[in-house]
Amino acid sequence: MLWSLTKLIADNPAQWYTGLAVVDLDGDGQFECVVAANGGRNLVLKWGGDAFYDVGVAPLTDERAPSMGIAAGDVDGDGREELYVGNGEAAPDRLFAWRRGGWIDLLGGVRERNQSSQSVLAFDRFGMGRYGFMVAHEGGPFRYIEVLGQDRVENVAPLIGLARIAGGRSLIAGALLDGGLQIYAGNEGIANMLFLPDGSGRFQERAAEHGLADSTGTARGLAWIDANFDGRLDLVCGNHRGPQRLFVQGEQGLFQDVALEGARDVRGVVVADFDNDGFEEIFLHGHGEANLLYAWRNDDWRLVDCGDAIEPSGYGVGAVVGDWNGDGRLELMLGHGETVPAEMSLYAAKPNRNHWLRVEPVTAAGAPARGAVVRLRCGRVMTRVIDCGSGYLSQSEPVAHFGLGLSNSVDWLEVVWPDGASVRIPEPEIRQTLRVAHPNQTL
């Protein structure tokens, strides 16, 4: 059950909110929540100790731009993340970078013809700590934006097999199968896609042969989960017009759909352990209908009381989690819009005696290692993926959060970076945020 903390958002105007991203924009070691607004002012919400305050400045605010998907990633390998904001057809996308004491747009106002951007994904395709941004488009080809020397920007999607035309709505990346990071794309009006690296630097689409195509063509939110606790990643796929999918991985990388009942119109999907009991919950952000919360009860995924977060008449869009106040419990930040302007909302579980451990892997340059896999054994093995882009328009904090229940010790934790490098830490102390350096750390 989640209870409302919305009163802690001091700067909370009613707007058409879309995507959210959790990123350390000012470089102070604390994460902000960047909130995109369609036709309004983008917010940069910073926790000030007693409330969230908007500290956004131009050009990040980008007033009146039709901002949609948003994600952060270190495109130049300097240890500080850049911010990509996808916009609708009325404005060009933005790629904000910190240069010479201020924010500049590396895309320079150049707009793709008939572009209408949706979700954005930060992806390290070389495993070198330099991220590109994959951008989904409504009715157009995917793009993959990389920043080369002298801040030169290039779309390399046609060169690497990602420029597929689709009704792109959502994107997610992780080590779903063997062979490095893979990309899953949720589409509108066409089957979903799974892009696998082929070893030559290119990607091949293989969703159908793994049982992940879902030809209903109404995808929205996406999230990773180990739904049956077998150590393999499974996938939650929220749909604009149900049913809601829970793709559970079986032998030889084949997936079976176990439908989540009760929801028909979903936007954002969040998988997180809100109450720190050691089992993640599945949150579905409804649009024009109540939000839903699923928990593992009696050896099955069952609907449980959503508490204040039910929002029976809300028009949900983006959804992210983060521990902004540092109390070891995740907060759920929700955006609303698309149909009517509305305020943001914030929820968390009530305090309890459960323990926790948070793990923050970083690249060799010291930036968040988005796409890294973190495993931990505390009675059983738990798996988390550092978020590259959490499905529909949004991107959660780059931290692996583990609830431990009443267990007061951890056997070990392991971090595997996108380049395959790994670190194992025996018996880490609990109730802390542990920053784990890459084995080739340079800073």
XYZ file of C-alpha atoms in Angstrom:
443
model
C 0.000 0.000 0.000
C 1.308 3.450 -0.983
C 0.460 6.705 0.730
C 0.574 10.205 -0.674
C 3.575 12.522 -0.309
C 2.388 14.881 -3.043
C 2.360 17.835 -0.625
C 6.177 17.583 -0.673
C 6.257 18.816 -4.299
C 6.394 22.538 -3.571
C 6.510 23.596 -7.230
C 3.746 21.611 -8.916
C 1.807 23.487 -11.614
C -0.960 21.701 -13.522
C 0.374 20.906 -17.020
C 0.292 18.171 -19.658
C 3.188 16.153 -18.222
C 4.780 13.377 -20.241
C 8.194 11.791 -19.513
C 10.351 11.861 -16.377
C 14.064 11.137 -15.881
C 16.135 10.752 -12.714
C 19.590 12.268 -13.243
C 22.257 14.263 -11.411
C 22.103 17.360 -13.595
C 24.121 19.734 -11.415
C 26.908 17.286 -10.564
C 26.471 17.469 -6.781
C 26.040 13.716 -6.314
C 22.276 13.944 -5.712
C 19.667 12.982 -8.291
C 17.021 15.381 -9.551
C 13.782 14.462 -11.325
C 13.467 16.131 -14.719
C 9.843 16.338 -15.829
C 8.910 16.963 -19.470
C 5.781 18.959 -20.273
C 3.897 18.974 -23.568
C 3.484 22.649 -24.386
C 4.514 23.889 -20.950
C 7.612 24.396 -18.828
C 9.892 21.420 -18.229
C 10.647 21.083 -14.498
C 13.844 20.097 -12.696
C 12.624 18.957 -9.272
C 15.347 18.902 -6.598
C 14.927 17.588 -3.064
C 15.691 20.444 -0.700
C 15.463 18.549 2.584
C 11.831 19.420 3.234
C 10.269 19.445 -0.261
C 10.934 19.279 -4.001
C 11.672 22.630 -5.610
C 11.887 23.479 -9.305
C 15.461 24.581 -10.074
C 15.120 24.408 -13.852
C 16.799 27.090 -15.942
C 16.756 27.904 -19.645
C 17.245 26.218 -22.019
C 16.309 23.069 -20.032
C 12.848 24.482 -19.303
C 12.140 24.798 -23.053
C 8.795 26.559 -22.523
C 5.972 25.642 -24.906
C 7.914 22.827 -26.628
C 5.900 19.587 -27.026
C 8.339 17.569 -24.883
C 7.703 13.824 -24.721
C 10.345 11.147 -23.976
C 13.391 11.930 -21.869
C 16.564 10.072 -20.823
C 20.101 10.725 -19.600
C 23.428 9.142 -20.531
C 27.117 10.057 -20.734
C 27.549 10.523 -24.495
C 31.100 11.894 -24.412
C 32.669 9.766 -21.683
C 33.509 12.693 -19.395
C 31.746 11.267 -16.331
C 28.740 13.608 -16.480
C 25.452 12.644 -18.087
C 23.826 14.548 -20.922
C 20.042 14.823 -21.281
C 18.035 13.941 -24.395
C 14.513 15.347 -24.715
C 12.363 14.052 -27.567
C 9.760 16.502 -28.886
C 6.699 16.281 -31.079
C 6.514 17.549 -34.645
C 6.215 21.217 -33.649
C 9.778 21.445 -32.262
C 13.167 19.775 -32.734
C 14.544 17.286 -30.238
C 17.099 18.543 -27.716
C 20.381 17.053 -26.544
C 21.463 19.150 -23.580
C 25.141 19.101 -22.582
C 27.007 21.091 -19.923
C 29.615 23.204 -21.654
C 31.616 26.170 -20.349
C 29.376 26.784 -17.353
C 26.003 26.452 -19.076
C 23.632 24.135 -20.929
C 23.735 24.010 -24.718
C 21.756 21.969 -27.263
C 24.121 19.779 -29.284
C 21.422 19.138 -31.889
C 21.382 22.847 -32.680
C 17.670 23.100 -33.430
C 17.853 20.719 -36.404
C 14.640 18.726 -36.800
C 14.084 15.515 -38.705
C 11.312 15.832 -41.269
C 7.881 14.863 -39.881
C 9.543 13.802 -36.640
C 7.371 12.988 -33.632
C 9.593 11.548 -30.929
C 8.366 9.215 -28.212
C 10.528 7.243 -25.759
C 14.313 7.643 -25.489
C 16.870 5.015 -24.492
C 20.490 5.504 -23.343
C 22.519 2.594 -24.724
C 26.240 1.759 -24.519
C 26.645 -0.336 -27.655
C 30.456 -0.534 -27.446
C 30.660 -1.193 -23.687
C 33.076 1.727 -23.332
C 31.039 4.011 -21.092
C 30.018 6.254 -23.997
C 26.273 6.160 -24.552
C 24.170 6.824 -27.598
C 20.470 7.651 -27.553
C 17.972 5.472 -29.381
C 14.790 7.412 -30.148
C 11.400 5.869 -30.937
C 9.147 7.706 -33.395
C 5.460 7.587 -34.094
C 5.244 6.126 -37.592
C 8.887 6.703 -38.492
C 12.204 4.846 -38.235
C 14.104 4.509 -34.986
C 17.142 6.755 -34.702
C 20.385 6.120 -32.826
C 22.185 9.354 -31.983
C 25.892 9.366 -31.133
C 28.165 12.291 -30.303
C 31.538 12.170 -32.029
C 34.547 14.475 -31.738
C 33.972 18.232 -31.537
C 30.413 17.558 -30.355
C 29.442 16.366 -33.821
C 26.123 14.500 -33.748
C 25.325 11.609 -36.090
C 22.372 9.257 -36.541
C 23.962 5.834 -37.092
C 20.763 3.766 -36.919
C 20.798 2.949 -40.676
C 24.366 1.658 -40.364
C 23.703 -0.720 -37.464
C 20.321 -2.181 -38.373
C 18.132 -0.133 -36.035
C 16.401 2.157 -38.547
C 13.252 0.050 -38.681
C 10.002 1.862 -39.407
C 7.515 1.238 -36.624
C 4.951 2.929 -34.433
C 7.641 3.356 -31.797
C 6.242 4.012 -28.310
C 8.598 2.527 -25.730
C 12.152 1.238 -25.365
C 14.070 -0.800 -22.822
C 17.526 -2.430 -22.799
C 19.200 -5.140 -20.755
C 20.958 -8.498 -20.787
C 17.745 -10.387 -21.469
C 19.502 -13.237 -23.289
C 23.124 -14.305 -23.642
C 25.346 -12.185 -25.872
C 25.408 -8.691 -24.377
C 22.753 -6.006 -24.101
C 19.594 -6.298 -26.175
C 16.911 -3.712 -26.999
C 13.180 -4.311 -26.784
C 10.791 -1.891 -28.493
C 7.073 -1.586 -27.810
C 5.120 -0.475 -30.884
C 1.735 0.962 -31.827
C -0.089 -0.679 -34.758
C 2.669 -3.208 -35.374
C 4.314 -6.079 -33.496
C 6.912 -5.321 -30.834
C 10.577 -5.803 -31.711
C 13.607 -7.403 -30.064
C 16.996 -6.234 -31.393
C 19.888 -8.627 -30.769
C 23.557 -7.779 -31.484
C 24.943 -10.052 -34.177
C 28.637 -9.737 -33.295
C 29.472 -7.456 -36.230
C 28.320 -4.213 -34.631
C 24.850 -4.533 -36.122
C 21.502 -5.649 -34.694
C 18.983 -8.195 -35.945
C 15.266 -8.173 -35.093
C 14.246 -11.475 -33.460
C 11.104 -10.889 -31.364
C 8.867 -13.492 -33.020
C 11.247 -16.420 -32.604
C 11.495 -15.683 -28.849
C 7.748 -15.251 -28.320
C 7.968 -11.501 -27.694
C 6.357 -10.012 -30.809
C 2.881 -9.353 -29.299
C 1.109 -8.445 -32.539
C -1.767 -6.651 -30.740
C 0.217 -3.464 -31.377
C -0.836 -1.281 -28.442
C 2.341 -1.238 -26.330
C 3.185 1.457 -23.810
C 5.189 0.878 -20.590
C 7.973 -1.711 -20.228
C 9.947 -2.984 -17.233
C 12.326 -5.823 -16.367
C 11.524 -8.318 -13.613
C 12.610 -11.765 -12.478
C 8.995 -12.851 -12.121
C 9.593 -16.468 -11.061
C 12.910 -16.010 -9.210
C 14.926 -18.265 -11.494
C 17.698 -15.715 -12.151
C 16.536 -14.931 -15.692
C 15.045 -11.619 -16.760
C 11.366 -11.478 -17.660
C 9.399 -8.556 -19.094
C 6.282 -6.608 -18.140
C 4.585 -4.896 -21.092
C 1.744 -2.451 -20.428
C -0.700 -1.855 -23.266
C -2.912 1.027 -24.320
C -5.753 -1.432 -24.862
C -5.145 -4.573 -22.722
C -4.385 -7.295 -21.985
C -1.323 -6.453 -19.957
C 1.582 -8.810 -20.643
C 3.979 -10.575 -18.301
C 6.444 -12.406 -20.537
C 8.165 -15.132 -18.479
C 11.382 -16.608 -19.889
C 11.635 -20.361 -20.233
C 14.232 -22.665 -21.701
C 16.255 -21.629 -24.783
C 15.120 -18.009 -24.518
C 11.457 -18.730 -25.253
C 8.883 -16.570 -23.458
C 5.363 -17.380 -22.329
C 2.764 -14.683 -21.679
C 1.121 -14.730 -18.252
C -1.498 -11.996 -18.539
C -1.948 -9.508 -15.699
C -5.678 -9.134 -15.210
C -7.574 -6.022 -14.201
C -6.242 -3.189 -16.380
C -7.225 -2.103 -19.878
C -5.461 1.222 -20.502
C -1.906 1.548 -19.169
C 0.871 4.056 -19.786
C 3.855 3.791 -17.410
C 5.043 0.545 -15.780
C 7.305 0.435 -12.714
C 8.782 -2.649 -11.046
C 10.209 -1.893 -7.582
C 10.317 -3.156 -3.998
C 8.392 -0.336 -2.329
C 8.052 -1.949 1.116
C 11.555 -3.502 1.228
C 10.167 -6.974 1.940
C 12.558 -8.592 -0.565
C 9.947 -9.003 -3.327
C 9.353 -6.434 -6.052
C 5.902 -5.080 -6.840
C 4.485 -4.257 -10.293
C 2.839 -0.842 -10.619
C 0.671 -0.072 -13.662
C -0.030 3.628 -14.268
C -3.567 3.792 -15.664
C -4.895 6.365 -18.098
C -8.500 7.307 -17.398
C -8.793 4.415 -14.966
C -7.384 3.391 -11.595
C -3.721 2.544 -11.088
C -2.975 -1.060 -10.123
C -0.397 -2.681 -7.859
C 0.551 -6.370 -8.093
C 2.532 -8.200 -5.413
C 3.859 -11.752 -4.999
C 1.355 -13.458 -2.711
C 0.763 -17.201 -2.234
C 3.081 -18.153 -5.100
C 1.389 -15.914 -7.670
C 1.163 -12.297 -8.810
C -2.001 -10.842 -7.262
C -3.652 -7.446 -7.086
C -3.142 -5.723 -3.743
C -4.376 -2.483 -2.217
C -2.804 0.476 -4.017
C -3.663 2.864 -1.178
C -3.563 6.570 -1.996
C -1.847 5.799 -5.318
C -5.008 4.321 -6.829
C -5.928 7.634 -8.557
C -9.247 6.264 -9.891
C -9.789 9.090 -12.388
C -6.193 9.993 -13.158
C -4.708 10.342 -16.624
C -1.334 8.743 -16.055
C 1.626 9.063 -18.402
C 5.215 8.856 -17.083
C 6.303 7.048 -13.907
C 9.691 6.692 -12.177
C 11.163 5.689 -8.826
C 14.008 7.113 -6.755
C 15.098 7.494 -3.157
C 15.416 11.264 -3.211
C 15.267 11.805 0.560
C 17.809 9.073 1.345
C 15.685 7.102 3.814
C 16.180 3.730 2.092
C 12.594 3.573 0.772
C 11.681 4.235 -2.845
C 9.403 7.101 -3.782
C 7.125 6.820 -6.821
C 6.865 9.996 -8.919
C 3.950 10.120 -11.376
C 3.187 12.467 -14.261
C -0.269 13.068 -15.705
C -1.515 14.654 -18.886
C -2.193 13.733 -22.516
C -5.935 14.310 -21.980
C -6.207 17.052 -19.338
C -3.570 19.149 -17.504
C -2.844 17.922 -13.988
C -0.293 18.145 -11.195
C 2.460 15.641 -10.444
C 1.959 13.144 -7.633
C 4.332 11.378 -5.232
C 3.866 8.196 -3.172
C 5.814 5.847 -0.899
C 5.225 2.918 1.410
C 4.980 3.660 5.117
C 8.104 3.128 7.261
C 8.716 -0.391 8.564
C 11.486 -2.515 10.058
C 12.681 -4.032 6.766
C 16.315 -3.653 5.759
C 17.699 -2.584 2.379
C 20.810 -2.127 0.261
C 21.269 0.208 -2.694
C 24.003 -0.301 -5.316
C 25.172 2.416 -7.713
C 27.601 1.110 -10.373
C 29.559 3.701 -12.343
C 31.527 3.680 -15.586
C 35.300 4.003 -15.821
C 34.780 7.773 -16.080
C 32.471 7.844 -13.048
C 29.072 8.266 -14.748
C 26.067 6.033 -13.985
C 26.591 2.632 -15.618
C 23.175 2.340 -17.219
C 22.600 -1.193 -18.493
C 24.772 -2.819 -15.817
C 23.319 -5.895 -14.076
C 23.462 -6.193 -10.286
C 22.837 -9.477 -8.488
C 22.664 -10.064 -4.759
C 22.173 -13.161 -2.624
C 20.180 -12.846 0.547
C 18.417 -16.165 1.017
C 17.899 -16.252 -2.753
C 19.482 -14.429 -5.692
C 17.857 -11.133 -6.724
C 18.556 -9.395 -10.051
C 18.294 -5.734 -11.045
C 19.166 -3.838 -14.254
C 20.402 -0.243 -14.011
C 17.790 1.665 -15.950
C 18.606 2.791 -19.495
C 15.075 3.989 -20.155
C 12.095 2.598 -18.317
C 9.660 1.911 -21.056
C 7.175 4.653 -21.821
C 8.835 8.096 -22.099
C 10.686 7.829 -18.759
C 13.895 6.698 -17.025
C 14.235 5.831 -13.324
C 17.221 6.304 -11.018
C 20.492 4.538 -12.012
C 20.592 2.576 -8.756
C 19.834 -1.083 -7.990
C 17.524 -1.047 -4.968
C 17.169 -4.240 -2.929
C 14.710 -4.726 -0.101
C 16.010 -7.362 2.310
C 13.040 -7.939 4.580
C 14.196 -8.656 8.131
C 17.495 -10.205 6.979
C 20.405 -8.292 8.464
C 23.138 -9.621 6.193
C 23.909 -10.242 2.516
C 26.055 -13.156 1.299
C 27.442 -11.326 -1.724
C 26.638 -8.900 -4.501
C 27.926 -8.849 -8.068
C 27.994 -6.097 -10.672
C 28.397 -6.878 -14.396
C 28.983 -3.862 -16.660
C 27.884 -3.666 -20.329
C 31.453 -4.498 -21.436
C 31.389 -7.769 -19.435
C 33.677 -6.561 -16.631
C 32.513 -7.715 -13.217
C 33.118 -7.189 -9.509
C 31.948 -9.413 -6.646
C 31.749 -8.019 -3.127
C 31.347 -10.500 -0.244
C 29.143 -9.623 2.718
C 28.532 -5.908 2.018
C 27.121 -3.838 4.844
C 23.382 -3.236 4.579
C 21.346 -0.019 4.910
C 23.701 1.974 2.695
C 24.064 3.172 -0.886
C 27.184 1.444 -2.182
C 28.906 3.129 -5.119
C 30.793 0.476 -7.107
C 33.615 1.592 -9.383
C 34.349 -0.024 -12.726
C 37.502 -2.223 -12.567
C 39.136 0.231 -14.999
C 38.104 3.331 -13.012
C 40.141 6.337 -14.187
C 38.995 8.975 -11.710
